[in-house]
Tab-separated table of C-alpha atoms and ligand atoms in Angstrom:
chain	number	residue	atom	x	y	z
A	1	UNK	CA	36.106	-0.820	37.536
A	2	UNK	CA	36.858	2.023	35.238
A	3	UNK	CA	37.389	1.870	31.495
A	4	UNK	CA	40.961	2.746	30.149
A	5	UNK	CA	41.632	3.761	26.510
A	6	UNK	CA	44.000	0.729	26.474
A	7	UNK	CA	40.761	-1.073	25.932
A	8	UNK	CA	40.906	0.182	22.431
A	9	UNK	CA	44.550	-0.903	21.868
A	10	UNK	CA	43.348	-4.430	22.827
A	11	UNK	CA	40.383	-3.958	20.658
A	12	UNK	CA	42.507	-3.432	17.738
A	13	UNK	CA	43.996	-6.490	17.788
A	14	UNK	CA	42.823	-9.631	19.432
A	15	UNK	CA	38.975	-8.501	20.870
A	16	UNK	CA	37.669	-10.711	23.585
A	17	UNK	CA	34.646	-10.770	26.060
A	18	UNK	CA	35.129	-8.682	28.750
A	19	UNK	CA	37.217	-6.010	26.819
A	20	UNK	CA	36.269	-2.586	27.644
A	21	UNK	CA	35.865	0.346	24.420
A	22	UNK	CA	34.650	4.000	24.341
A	23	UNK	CA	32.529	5.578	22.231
A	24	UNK	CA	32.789	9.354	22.893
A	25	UNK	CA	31.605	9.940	26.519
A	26	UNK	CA	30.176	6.110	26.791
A	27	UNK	CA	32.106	3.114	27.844
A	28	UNK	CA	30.725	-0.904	26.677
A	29	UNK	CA	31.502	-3.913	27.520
A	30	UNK	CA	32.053	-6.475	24.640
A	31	UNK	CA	29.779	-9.683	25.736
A	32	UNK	CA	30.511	-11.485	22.936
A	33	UNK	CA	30.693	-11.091	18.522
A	34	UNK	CA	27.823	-10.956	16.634
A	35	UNK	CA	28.878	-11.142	13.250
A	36	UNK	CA	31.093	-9.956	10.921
A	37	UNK	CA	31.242	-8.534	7.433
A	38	UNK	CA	34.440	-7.779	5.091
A	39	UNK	CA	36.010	-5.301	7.083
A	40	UNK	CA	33.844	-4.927	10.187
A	41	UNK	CA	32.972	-7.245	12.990
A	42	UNK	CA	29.853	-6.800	15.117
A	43	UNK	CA	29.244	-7.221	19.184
A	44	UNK	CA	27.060	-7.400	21.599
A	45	UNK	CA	27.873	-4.966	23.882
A	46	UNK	CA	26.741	-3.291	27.557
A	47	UNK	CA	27.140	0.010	28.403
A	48	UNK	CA	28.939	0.746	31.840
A	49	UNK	CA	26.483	2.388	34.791
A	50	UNK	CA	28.695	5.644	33.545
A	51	UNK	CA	27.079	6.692	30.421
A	52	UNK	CA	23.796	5.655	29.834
A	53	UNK	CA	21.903	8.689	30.155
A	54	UNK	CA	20.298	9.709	26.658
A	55	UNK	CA	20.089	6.363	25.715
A	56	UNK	CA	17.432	5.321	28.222
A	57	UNK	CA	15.123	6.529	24.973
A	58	UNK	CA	15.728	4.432	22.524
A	59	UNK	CA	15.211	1.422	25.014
A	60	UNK	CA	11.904	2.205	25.194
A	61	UNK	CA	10.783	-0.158	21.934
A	62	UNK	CA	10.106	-3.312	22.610
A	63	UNK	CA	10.800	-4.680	19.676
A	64	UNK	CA	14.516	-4.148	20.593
A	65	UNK	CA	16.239	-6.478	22.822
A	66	UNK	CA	18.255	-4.497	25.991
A	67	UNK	CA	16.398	-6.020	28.563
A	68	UNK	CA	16.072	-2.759	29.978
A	69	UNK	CA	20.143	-2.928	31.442
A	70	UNK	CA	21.847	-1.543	28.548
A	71	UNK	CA	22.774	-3.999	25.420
A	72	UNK	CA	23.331	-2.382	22.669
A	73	UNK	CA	25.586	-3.765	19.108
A	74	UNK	CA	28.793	-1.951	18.474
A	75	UNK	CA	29.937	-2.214	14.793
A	76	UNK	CA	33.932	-2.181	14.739
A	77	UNK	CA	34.894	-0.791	11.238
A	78	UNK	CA	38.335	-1.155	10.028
A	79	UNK	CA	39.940	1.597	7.971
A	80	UNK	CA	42.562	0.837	5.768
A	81	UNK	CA	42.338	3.417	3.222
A	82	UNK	CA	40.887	7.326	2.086
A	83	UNK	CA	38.169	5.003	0.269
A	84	UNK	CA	36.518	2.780	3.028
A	85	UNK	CA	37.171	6.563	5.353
A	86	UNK	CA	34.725	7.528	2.964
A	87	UNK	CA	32.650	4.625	2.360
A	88	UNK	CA	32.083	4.465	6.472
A	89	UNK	CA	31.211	8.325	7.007
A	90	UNK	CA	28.613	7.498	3.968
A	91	UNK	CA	26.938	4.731	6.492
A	92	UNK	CA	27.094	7.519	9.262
A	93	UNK	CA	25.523	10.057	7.280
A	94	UNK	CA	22.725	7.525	5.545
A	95	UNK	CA	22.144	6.038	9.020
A	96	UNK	CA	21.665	9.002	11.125
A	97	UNK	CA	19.399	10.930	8.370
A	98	UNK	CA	16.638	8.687	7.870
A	99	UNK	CA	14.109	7.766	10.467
A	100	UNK	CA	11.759	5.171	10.447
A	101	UNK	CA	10.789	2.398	12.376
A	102	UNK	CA	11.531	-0.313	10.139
A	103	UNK	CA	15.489	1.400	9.517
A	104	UNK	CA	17.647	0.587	11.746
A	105	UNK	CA	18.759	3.897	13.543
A	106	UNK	CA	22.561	5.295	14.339
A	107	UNK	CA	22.617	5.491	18.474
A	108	UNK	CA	25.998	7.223	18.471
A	109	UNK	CA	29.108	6.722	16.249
A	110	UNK	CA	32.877	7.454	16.768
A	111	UNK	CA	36.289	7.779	14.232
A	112	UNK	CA	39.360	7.385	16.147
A	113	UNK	CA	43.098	6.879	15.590
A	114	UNK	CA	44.479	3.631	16.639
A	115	UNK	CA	48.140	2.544	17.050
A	116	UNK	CA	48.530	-1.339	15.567
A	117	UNK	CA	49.560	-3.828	17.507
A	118	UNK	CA	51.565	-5.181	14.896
A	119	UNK	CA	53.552	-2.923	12.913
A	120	UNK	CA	52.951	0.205	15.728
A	121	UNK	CA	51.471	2.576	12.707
A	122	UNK	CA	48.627	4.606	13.202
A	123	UNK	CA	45.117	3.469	11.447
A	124	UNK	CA	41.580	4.358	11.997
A	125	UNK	CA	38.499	2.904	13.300
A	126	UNK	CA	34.759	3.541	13.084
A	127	UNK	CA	32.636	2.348	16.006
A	128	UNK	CA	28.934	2.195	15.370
A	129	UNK	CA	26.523	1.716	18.081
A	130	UNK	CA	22.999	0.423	17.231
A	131	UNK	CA	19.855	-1.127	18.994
A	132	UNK	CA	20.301	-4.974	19.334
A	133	UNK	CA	18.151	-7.575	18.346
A	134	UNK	CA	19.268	-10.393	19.190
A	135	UNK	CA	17.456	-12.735	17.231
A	136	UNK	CA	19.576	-12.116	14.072
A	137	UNK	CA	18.850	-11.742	10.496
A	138	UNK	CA	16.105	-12.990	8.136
A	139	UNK	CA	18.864	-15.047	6.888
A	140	UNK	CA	19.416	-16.346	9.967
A	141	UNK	CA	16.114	-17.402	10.538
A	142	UNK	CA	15.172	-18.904	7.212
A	143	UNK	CA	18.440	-21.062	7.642
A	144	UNK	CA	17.053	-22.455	11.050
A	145	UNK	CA	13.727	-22.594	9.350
A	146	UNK	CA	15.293	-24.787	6.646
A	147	UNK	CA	17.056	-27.193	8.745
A	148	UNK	CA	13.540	-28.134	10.747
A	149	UNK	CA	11.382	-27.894	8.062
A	150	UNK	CA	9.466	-24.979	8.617
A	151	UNK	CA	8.405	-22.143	6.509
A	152	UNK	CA	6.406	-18.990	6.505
A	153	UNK	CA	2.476	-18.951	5.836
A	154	UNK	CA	1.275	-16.502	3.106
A	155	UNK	CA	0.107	-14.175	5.640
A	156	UNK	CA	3.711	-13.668	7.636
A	157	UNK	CA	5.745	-12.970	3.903
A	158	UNK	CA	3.395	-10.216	3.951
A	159	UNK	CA	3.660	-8.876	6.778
A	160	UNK	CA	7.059	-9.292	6.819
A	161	UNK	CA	7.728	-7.985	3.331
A	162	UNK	CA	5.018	-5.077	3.872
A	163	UNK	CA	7.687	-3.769	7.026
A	164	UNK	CA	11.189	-4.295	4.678
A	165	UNK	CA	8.911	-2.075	2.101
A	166	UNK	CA	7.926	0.727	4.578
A	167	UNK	CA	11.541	0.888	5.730
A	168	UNK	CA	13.122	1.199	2.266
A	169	UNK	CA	9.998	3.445	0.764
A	170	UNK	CA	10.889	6.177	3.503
A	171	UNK	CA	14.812	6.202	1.409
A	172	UNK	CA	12.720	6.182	-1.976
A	173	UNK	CA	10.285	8.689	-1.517
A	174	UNK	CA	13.351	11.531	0.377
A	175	UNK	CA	14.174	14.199	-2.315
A	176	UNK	CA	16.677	12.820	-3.552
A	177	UNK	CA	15.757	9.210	-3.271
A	178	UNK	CA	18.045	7.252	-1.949
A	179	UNK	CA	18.769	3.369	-2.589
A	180	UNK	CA	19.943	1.134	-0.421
A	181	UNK	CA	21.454	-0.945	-3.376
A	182	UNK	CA	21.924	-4.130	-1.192
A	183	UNK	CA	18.378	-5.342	-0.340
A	184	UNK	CA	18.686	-8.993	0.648
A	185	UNK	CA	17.597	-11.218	3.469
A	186	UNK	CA	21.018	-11.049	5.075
A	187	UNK	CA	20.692	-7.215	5.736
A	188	UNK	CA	17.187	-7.552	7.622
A	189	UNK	CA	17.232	-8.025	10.971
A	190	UNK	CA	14.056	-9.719	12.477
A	191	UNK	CA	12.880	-9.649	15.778
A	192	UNK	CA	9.871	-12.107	16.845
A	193	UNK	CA	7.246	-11.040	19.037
A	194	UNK	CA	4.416	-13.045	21.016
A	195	UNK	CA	1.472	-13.430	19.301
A	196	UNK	CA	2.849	-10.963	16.217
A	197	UNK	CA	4.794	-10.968	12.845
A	198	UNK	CA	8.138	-10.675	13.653
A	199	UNK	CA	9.237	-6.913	13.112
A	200	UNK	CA	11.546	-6.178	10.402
A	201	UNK	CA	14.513	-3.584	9.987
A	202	UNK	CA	16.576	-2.781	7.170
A	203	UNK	CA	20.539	-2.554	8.211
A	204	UNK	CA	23.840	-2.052	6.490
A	205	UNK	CA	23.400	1.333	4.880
A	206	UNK	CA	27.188	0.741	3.493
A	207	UNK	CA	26.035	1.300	0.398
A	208	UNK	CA	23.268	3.337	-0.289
A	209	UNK	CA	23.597	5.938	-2.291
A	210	UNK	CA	21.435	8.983	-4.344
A	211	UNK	CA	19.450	6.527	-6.356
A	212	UNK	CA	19.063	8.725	-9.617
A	213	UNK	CA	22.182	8.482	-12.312
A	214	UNK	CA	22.239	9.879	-15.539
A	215	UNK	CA	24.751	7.035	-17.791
A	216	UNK	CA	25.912	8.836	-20.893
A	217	UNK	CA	28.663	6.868	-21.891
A	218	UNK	CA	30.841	3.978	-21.770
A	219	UNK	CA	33.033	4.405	-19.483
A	220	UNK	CA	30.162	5.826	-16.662
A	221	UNK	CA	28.221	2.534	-17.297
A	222	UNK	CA	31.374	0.618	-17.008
A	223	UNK	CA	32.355	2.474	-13.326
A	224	UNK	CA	28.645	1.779	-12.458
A	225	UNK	CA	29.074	-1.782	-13.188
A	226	UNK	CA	32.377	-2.335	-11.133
A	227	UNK	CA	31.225	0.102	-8.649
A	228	UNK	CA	27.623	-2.495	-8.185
A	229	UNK	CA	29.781	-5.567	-8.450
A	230	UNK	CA	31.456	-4.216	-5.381
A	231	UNK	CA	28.134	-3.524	-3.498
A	232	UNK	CA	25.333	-4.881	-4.497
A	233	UNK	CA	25.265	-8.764	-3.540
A	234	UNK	CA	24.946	-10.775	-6.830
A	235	UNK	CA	21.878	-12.869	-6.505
A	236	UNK	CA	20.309	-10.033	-5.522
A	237	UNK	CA	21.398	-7.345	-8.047
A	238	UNK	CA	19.596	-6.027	-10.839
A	239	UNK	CA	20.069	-6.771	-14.589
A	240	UNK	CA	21.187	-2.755	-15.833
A	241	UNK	CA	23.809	-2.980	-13.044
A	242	UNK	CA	25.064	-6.453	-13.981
A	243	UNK	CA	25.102	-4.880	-18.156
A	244	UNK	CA	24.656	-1.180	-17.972
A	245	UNK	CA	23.595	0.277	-21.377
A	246	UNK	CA	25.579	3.551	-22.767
A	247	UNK	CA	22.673	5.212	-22.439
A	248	UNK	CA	20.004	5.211	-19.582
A	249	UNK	CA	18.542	6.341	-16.649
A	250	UNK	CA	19.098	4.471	-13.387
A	251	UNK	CA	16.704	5.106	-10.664
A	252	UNK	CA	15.493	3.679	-7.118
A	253	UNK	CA	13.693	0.660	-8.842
A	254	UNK	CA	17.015	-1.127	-8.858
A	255	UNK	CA	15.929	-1.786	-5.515
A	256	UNK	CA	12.855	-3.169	-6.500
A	257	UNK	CA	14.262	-5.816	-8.166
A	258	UNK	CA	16.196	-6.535	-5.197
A	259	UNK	CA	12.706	-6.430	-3.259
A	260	UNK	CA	11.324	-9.392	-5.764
A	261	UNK	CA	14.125	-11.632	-5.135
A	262	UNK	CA	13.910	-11.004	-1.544
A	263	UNK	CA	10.417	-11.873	-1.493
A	264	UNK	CA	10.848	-14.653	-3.429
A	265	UNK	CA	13.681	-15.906	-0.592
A	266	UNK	CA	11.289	-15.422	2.565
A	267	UNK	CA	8.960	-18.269	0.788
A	268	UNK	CA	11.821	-20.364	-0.877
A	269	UNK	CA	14.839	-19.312	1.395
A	270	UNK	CA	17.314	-18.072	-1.984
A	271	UNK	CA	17.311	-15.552	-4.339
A	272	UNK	CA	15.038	-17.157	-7.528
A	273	UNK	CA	18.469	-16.705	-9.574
A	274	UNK	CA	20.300	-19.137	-7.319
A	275	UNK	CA	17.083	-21.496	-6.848
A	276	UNK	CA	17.569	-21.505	-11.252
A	277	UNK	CA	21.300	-22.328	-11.250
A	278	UNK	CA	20.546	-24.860	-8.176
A	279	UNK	CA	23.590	-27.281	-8.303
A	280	UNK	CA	23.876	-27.456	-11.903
A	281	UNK	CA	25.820	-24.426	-11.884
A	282	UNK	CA	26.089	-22.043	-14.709
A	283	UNK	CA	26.165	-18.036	-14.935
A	284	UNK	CA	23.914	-16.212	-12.320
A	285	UNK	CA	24.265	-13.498	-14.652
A	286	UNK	CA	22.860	-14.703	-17.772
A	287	UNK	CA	20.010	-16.182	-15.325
A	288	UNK	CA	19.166	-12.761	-13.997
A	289	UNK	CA	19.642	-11.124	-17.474
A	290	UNK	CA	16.938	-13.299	-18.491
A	291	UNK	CA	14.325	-12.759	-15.925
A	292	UNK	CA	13.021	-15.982	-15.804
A	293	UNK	CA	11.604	-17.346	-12.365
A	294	UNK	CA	11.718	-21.126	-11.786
A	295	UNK	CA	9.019	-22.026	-9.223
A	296	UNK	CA	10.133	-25.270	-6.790
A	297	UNK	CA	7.465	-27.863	-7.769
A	298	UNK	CA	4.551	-27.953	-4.668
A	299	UNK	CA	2.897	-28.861	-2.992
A	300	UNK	CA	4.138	-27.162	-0.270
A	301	UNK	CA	5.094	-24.378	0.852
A	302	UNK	CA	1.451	-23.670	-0.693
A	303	UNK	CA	1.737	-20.471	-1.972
A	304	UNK	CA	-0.928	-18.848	-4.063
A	305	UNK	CA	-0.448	-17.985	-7.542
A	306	UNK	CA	-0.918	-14.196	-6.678
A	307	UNK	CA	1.916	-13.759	-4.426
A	308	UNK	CA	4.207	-15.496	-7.086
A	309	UNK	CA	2.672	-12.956	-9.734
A	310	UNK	CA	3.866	-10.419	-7.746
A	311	UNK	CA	7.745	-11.459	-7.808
A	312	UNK	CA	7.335	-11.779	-11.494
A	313	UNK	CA	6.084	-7.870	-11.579
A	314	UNK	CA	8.740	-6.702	-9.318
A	315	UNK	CA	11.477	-8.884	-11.178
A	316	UNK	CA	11.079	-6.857	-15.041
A	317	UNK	CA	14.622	-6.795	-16.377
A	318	UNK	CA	13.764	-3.428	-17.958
A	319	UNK	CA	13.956	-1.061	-14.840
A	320	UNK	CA	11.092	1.342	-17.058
A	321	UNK	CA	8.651	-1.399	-16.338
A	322	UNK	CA	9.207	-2.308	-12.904
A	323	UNK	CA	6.632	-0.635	-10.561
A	324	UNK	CA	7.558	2.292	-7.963
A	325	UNK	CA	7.845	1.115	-4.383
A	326	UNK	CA	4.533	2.856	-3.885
A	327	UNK	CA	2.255	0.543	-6.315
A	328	UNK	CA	4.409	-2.134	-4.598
A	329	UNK	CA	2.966	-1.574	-1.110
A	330	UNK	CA	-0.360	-0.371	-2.227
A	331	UNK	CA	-0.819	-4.199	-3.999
A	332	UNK	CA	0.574	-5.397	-0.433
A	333	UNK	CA	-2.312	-4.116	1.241
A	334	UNK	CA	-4.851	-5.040	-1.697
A	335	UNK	CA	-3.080	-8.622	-0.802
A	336	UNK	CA	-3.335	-8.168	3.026
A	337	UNK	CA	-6.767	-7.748	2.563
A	338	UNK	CA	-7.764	-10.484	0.577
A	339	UNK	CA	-5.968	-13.517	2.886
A	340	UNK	CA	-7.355	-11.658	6.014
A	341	UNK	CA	-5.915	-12.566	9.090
A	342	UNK	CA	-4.672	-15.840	8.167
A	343	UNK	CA	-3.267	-18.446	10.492
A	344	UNK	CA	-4.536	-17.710	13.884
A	345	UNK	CA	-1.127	-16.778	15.565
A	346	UNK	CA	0.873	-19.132	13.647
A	347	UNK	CA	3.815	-17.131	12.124
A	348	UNK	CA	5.535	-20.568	10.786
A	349	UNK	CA	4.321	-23.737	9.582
A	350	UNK	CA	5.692	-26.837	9.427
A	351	UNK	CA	6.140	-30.025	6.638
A	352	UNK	CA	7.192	-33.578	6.815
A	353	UNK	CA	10.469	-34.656	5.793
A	354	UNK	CA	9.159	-35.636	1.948
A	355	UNK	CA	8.218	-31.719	2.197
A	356	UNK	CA	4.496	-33.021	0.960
A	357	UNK	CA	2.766	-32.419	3.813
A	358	UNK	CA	1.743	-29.741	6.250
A	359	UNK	CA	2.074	-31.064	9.873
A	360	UNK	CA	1.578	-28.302	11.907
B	1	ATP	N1	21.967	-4.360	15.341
B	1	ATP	C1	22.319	-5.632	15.223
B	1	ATP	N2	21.779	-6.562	16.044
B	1	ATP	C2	22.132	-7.866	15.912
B	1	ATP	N3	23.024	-8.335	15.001
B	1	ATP	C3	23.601	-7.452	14.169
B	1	ATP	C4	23.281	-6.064	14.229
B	1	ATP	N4	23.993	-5.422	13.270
B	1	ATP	C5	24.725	-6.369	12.640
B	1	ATP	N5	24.503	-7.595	13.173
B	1	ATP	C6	25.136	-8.872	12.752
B	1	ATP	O1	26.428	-8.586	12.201
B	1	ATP	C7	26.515	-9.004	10.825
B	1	ATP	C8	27.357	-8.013	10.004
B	1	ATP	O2	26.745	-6.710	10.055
B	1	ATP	P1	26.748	-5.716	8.790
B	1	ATP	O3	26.013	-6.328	7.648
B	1	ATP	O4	26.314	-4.368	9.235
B	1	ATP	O5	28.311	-5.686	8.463
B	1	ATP	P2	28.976	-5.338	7.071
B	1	ATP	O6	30.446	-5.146	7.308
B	1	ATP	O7	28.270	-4.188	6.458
B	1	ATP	O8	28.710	-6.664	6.271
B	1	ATP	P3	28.878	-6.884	4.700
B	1	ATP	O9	30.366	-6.834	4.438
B	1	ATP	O10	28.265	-8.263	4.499
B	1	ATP	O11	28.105	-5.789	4.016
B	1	ATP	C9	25.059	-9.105	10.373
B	1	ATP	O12	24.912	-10.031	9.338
B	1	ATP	C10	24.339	-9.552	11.652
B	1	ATP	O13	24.461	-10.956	11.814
């Protein structure tokens, strides 16, 4: 069967399996939705027999789930206004310039008018087509982890916070350094592998931006702030873009922050800001303008003192003393040495139900 432009009329409005959609000489078919975010929804798609011939490449890492017949995820981007037209071609451009293993790349992208179903005016859409891995996020998993009373050993954080580091150090050390400004377990996708860490890969370059600004006045730290409250998720967002001083110097180490909460979340599953509040409640903000990490009582997950030393370092409310991604990975190495190999292929572990005892 061929594939009709009509597909994208359909597409527009209610999407279901089966639906056909182009993206420039390629036509998918939509298996099924993979997610969705506040003005985008994400499938699983396969491409038709048509149009699949420079993207035999890409298929060629395993860590990335086609199966060798063609999956790929299509990210649907609705555009209601000159600002998110913007905001989108700023994914295109972040996601197709850097290259690294551990980002995930831009396979092909495509801006096209679309009449609405509802009120017949013209709109755009974005389509974004990316490697799937079907295995989800890091959020994902440390839910399901959560719910059967697992959690990662020392040695898997490590090796799965030495990958989110590589990815994000190759936006860091580009001239200008980028940030990704919304580092979190929710925008790592994580892909397990036999007898392996799972492999890590940043995605949702939505908001990254150059990472250097110069704040002079009031009003630029107030746009800062609104502009960060916007896109930079708040448990994981640092202190000078929650209160922005009149005068400073912003650089890529906002992201490190973000980095120390998110390590802090692949041993205890939330940001350490919304581990403090717990269900008491209170103001995330005045917990993350403090600084102060709560550790949950042990004895398990067992974590060594070390590795909760270096969330403290990375989580400095004063950006000036918060270490460069670089010292960051070169202490995950010095770590990565000292625990060894660790767990003889055991990527999770498992505790009983009083969460006192290991089990497996
Ligand atoms: N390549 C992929 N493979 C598998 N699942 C994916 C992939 N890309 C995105 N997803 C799923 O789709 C969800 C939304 O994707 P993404 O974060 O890019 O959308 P978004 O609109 O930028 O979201 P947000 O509004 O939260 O920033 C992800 O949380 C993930 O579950």
């Amino acid at each position: 069967m061929g594939c009709t432009w009509s597909g994208l009329s359909a597409l527009y409005g209610v999407v279901s399996s089966g639906t056909e959609v182009w993206v420039n000489e390629r036509c998918f078919r939509i298996v099924r939705q993979l997610g969705e975010g506040g003005f985008s929804f994400v499938f699983l798609v396969q491409e038709r027999p048509s149009g699949h011939h420079h993207l035999q490449q890409e298929a060629k890492d395993p860590s990335i789930d086609h199966h060798g017949d063609g999956f790929f995820a299509l990210k649907k981007v609705l555009i209601q206004d000159n600002e998110q037209l913007d905001l989108v071609k700023q994914e295109i451009h972040v996601s197709s310039y850097f290259k690294h293993p551990n980002l995930l790349p831009l396979l092909d992208h495509a801006i096209i008018p679309v009449k609405g179903s509802q009120d017949g005016s013209w709109k755009q859409e974005a389509y974004l087509l990316f490697p799937v891995h079907k295995d989800g996020t890091l959020l994902d998993h440390l839910t399901r982890m959560q719910l059967n009373n697992e959690f990662y050993p020392t040695i898997a954080v490590l090796h799965i916070f030495k990958q989110i580091c590589a990815g994000l150090k190759e936006m860091h050390m580009n001239d200008p350094p980028y940030a990704h400004n919304d580092m979190k377990p929710g925008n790592v996708l994580l892909t397990l592998q036999p007898n392996k860490p799972p492999k890590a890969v940043i995605m949702d370059f939505g908001s990254a931006s150059p990472a250097h600004k110069k704040i002079r006045s009031r009003s630029e730290a107030l746009t800062l702030q609104e502009w960060a409250a916007e896109h930079c998720s708040a448990p994981y967002r640092a202190p000078e873009l929650w209160d922005c001083p009149s005068q400073c110097d912003i650089d890529e180490r906002t992201d490190v922050w973000s980095l120390g909460c998110t390590l802090f979340a692949i041993m205890y599953r939330e940001s350490p800001f919304e581990y403090v509040l717990g269900e008491s409640g209170g103001s995330l903000q005045l917990a993350v303008m403090s600084g102060q990490v709560k550790w949950p009582p042990g004895p398990t997950p067992p974590y060594p003192d070390t590795l909760c030393q270096f969330v403290t370092w990375m989580v400095q409310p004063q950006i000036t003393m918060r270490p460069h991604l670089e010292d960051v990975s070169i202490h995950i190495d010095k770590l990565l040495a000292s625990f060894g190999t660790g767990v003889d292929g055991l990527w999770t572990l498992k505790v009983d139900k009083q969460n006192t005892e290991l089990i497996s």
